[in-house]
Coordinates of C-alpha atoms in Angstrom, one line a residue:
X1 CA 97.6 110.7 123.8
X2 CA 98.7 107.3 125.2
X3 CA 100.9 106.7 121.9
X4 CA 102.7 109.9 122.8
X5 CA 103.1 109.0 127.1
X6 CA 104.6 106.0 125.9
X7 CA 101.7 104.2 127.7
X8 CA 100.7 102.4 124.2
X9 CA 102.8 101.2 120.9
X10 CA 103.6 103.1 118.0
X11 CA 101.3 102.7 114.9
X12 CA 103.7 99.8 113.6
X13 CA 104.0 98.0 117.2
X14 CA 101.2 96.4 118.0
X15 CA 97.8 95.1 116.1
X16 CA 94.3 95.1 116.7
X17 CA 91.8 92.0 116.8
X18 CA 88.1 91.8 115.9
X19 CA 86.6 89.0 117.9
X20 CA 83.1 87.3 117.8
X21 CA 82.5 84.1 119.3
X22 CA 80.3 81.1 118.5
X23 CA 76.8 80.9 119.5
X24 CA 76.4 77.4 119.8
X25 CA 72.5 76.4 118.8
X26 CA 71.0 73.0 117.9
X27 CA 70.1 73.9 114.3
X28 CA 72.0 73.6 111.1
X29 CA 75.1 75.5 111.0
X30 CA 76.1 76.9 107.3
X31 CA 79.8 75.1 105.8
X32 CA 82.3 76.4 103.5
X33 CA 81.3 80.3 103.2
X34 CA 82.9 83.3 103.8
X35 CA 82.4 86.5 105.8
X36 CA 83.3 89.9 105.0
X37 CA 84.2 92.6 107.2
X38 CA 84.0 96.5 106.6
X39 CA 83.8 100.0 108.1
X40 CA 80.4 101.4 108.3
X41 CA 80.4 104.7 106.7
X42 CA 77.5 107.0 107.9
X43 CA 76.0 107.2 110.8
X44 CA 72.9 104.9 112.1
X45 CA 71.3 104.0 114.9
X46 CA 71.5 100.5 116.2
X47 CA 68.0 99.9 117.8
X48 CA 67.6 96.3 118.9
X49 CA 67.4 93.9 116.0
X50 CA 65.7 91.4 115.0
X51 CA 63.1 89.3 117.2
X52 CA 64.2 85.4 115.9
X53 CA 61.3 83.8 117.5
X54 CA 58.3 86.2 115.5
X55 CA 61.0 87.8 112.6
X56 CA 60.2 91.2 113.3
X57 CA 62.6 94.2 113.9
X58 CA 62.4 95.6 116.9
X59 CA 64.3 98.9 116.5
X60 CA 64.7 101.1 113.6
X61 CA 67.9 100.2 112.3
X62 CA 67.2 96.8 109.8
X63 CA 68.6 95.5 106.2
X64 CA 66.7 98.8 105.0
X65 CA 66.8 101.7 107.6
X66 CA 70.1 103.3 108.4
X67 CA 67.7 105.4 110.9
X68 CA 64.0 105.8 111.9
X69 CA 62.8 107.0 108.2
X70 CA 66.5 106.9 107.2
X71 CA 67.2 104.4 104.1
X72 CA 70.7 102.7 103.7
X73 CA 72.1 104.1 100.3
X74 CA 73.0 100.2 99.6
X75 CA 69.9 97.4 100.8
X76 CA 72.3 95.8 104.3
X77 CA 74.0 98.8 104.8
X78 CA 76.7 101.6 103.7
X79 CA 80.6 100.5 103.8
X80 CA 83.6 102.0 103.0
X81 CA 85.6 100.2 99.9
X82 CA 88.5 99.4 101.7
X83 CA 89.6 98.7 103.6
X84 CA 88.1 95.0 103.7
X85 CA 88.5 91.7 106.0
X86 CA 87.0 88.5 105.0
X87 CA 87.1 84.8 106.9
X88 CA 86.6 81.8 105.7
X89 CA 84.4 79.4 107.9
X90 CA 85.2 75.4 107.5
X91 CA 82.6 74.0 109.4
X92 CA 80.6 77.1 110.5
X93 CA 81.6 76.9 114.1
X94 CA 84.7 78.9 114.4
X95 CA 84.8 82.0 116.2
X96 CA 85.9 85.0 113.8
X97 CA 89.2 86.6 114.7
X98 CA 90.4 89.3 111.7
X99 CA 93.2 91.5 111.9
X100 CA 91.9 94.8 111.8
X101 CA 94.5 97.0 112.3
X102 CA 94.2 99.5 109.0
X103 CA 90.7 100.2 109.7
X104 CA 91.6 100.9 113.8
X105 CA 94.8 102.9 113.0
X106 CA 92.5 105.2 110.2
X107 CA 89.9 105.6 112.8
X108 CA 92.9 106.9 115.7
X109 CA 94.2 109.2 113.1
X110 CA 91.1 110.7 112.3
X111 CA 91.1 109.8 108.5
X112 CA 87.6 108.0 109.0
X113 CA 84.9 108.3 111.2
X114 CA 84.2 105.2 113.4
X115 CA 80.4 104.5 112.7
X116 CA 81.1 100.1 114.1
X117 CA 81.6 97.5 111.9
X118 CA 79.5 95.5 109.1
X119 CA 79.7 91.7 109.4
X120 CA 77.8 90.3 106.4
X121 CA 77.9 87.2 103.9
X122 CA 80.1 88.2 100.7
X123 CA 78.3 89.6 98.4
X124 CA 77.5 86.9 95.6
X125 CA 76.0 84.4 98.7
X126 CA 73.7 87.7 99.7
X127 CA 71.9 87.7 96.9
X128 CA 71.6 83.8 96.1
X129 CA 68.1 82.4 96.9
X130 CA 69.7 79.3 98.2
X131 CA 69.5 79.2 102.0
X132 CA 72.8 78.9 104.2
X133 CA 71.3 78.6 107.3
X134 CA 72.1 80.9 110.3
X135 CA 75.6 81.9 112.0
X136 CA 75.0 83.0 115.5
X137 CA 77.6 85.0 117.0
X138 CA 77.2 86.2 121.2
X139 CA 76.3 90.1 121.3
X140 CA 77.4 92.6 124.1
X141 CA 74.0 92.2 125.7
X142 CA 75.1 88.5 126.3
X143 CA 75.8 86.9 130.1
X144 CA 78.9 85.3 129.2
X145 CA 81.0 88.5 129.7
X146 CA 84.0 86.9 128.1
X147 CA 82.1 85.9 124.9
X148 CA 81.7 89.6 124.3
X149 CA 82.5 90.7 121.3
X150 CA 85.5 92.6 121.5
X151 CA 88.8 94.7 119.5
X152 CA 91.7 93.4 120.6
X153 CA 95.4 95.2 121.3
X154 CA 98.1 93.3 121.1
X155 CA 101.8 94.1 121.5
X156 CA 104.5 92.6 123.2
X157 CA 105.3 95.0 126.5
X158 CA 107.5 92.0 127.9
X159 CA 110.8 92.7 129.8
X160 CA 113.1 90.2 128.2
X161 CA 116.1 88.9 130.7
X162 CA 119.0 89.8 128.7
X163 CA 122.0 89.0 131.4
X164 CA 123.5 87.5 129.3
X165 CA 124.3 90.7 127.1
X166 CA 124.9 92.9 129.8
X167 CA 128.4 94.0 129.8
X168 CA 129.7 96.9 132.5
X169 CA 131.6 98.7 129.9
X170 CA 133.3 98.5 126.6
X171 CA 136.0 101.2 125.4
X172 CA 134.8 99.7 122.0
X173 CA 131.3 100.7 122.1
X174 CA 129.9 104.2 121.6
X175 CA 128.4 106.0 124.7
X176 CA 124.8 105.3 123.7
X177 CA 125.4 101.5 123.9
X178 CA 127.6 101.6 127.2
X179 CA 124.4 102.6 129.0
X180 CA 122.4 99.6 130.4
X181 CA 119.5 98.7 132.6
X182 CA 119.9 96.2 135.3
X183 CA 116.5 94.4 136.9
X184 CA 117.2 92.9 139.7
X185 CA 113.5 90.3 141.4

């Protein structure tokens, strides 16, 4: 509805972020390794994750559980195919930022359901047995309100000055481009 008021771009205007930021810690940060990012594609329920300190879920959603007695079809969870984001981490302490603007503009338009997003290892490090440390991103439950994760709009809504092309009149011109906006601050 705020497409058609004009209040928000068109489809092909703007762009939407994903955005998770670094949780610093002490311990050994994985290098060199990539992260994939998809569309969840049934519904689950979140619970609270994992307990780091005893490794113990907490709530009922896990690498198994979609639900309370609910398996995952796939061991980690149930994607869609495509579409598909990956990053690739250098030293293992960059904030992921992915364009995710297919997946946000299918969800608008109806053409898939928005269950959240699946940020996991790709798929050949997920099953290695070789350890790659932990990557710690800040949740929503964090204080640091602006380390929230967060999708992103972005478009350009700027008023350019454009005196310079503003011309009172041309007999030359049609009557669609003899009409002009003047801001005057």
């Amino acid at each position: 509805s705020d497409r058609t008021a004009g209040i928000k771009p068109a489809a092909d205007e703007g762009s939407f972020y994903l955005k998770l930021y670094n949780a610093e810690t002490s311990n050994t940060v994985p290098k060199n390794f990539k992260l994939v990012v998809e569309a969840v594609s049934r519904d689950w329920n979140e619970g609270d994750g994992l307990d780091l300190e005893n490794y113990k879920d907490t709530g009922v959603s896990n690498w198994i559980s979609a639900s309370d007695g609910v398996e995952w079809t796939t061991a980690g969870g149930d994607y869609h195919a495509l579409p598909t984001f990956e990053q690739t981490f250098e030293t293992g302490l960059e904030d992921l930022e992915i364009d995710i603007s297919t997946l946000v503009e299918q969800w608008i338009a109806g053409s898939k359901t928005n269950y959240g997003l699946g940020v996991r290892l790709t798929s050949s490090l997920e099953t290695a047995t070789d350890s790659y440390y932990t990557k710690r991103f800040f949740a929503r439950g964090t204080q640091y309100f602006f380390k929230k994760p967060v999708i992103e709009a972005r478009w350009n809504s700027s008023i350019q000055d454009d005196r310079g092309d503003f011309y009172p009149s041309s007999s030359l011109a049609p009557a669609a481009d003899n009409l002009n906006t003047l801001y005057l601050y």
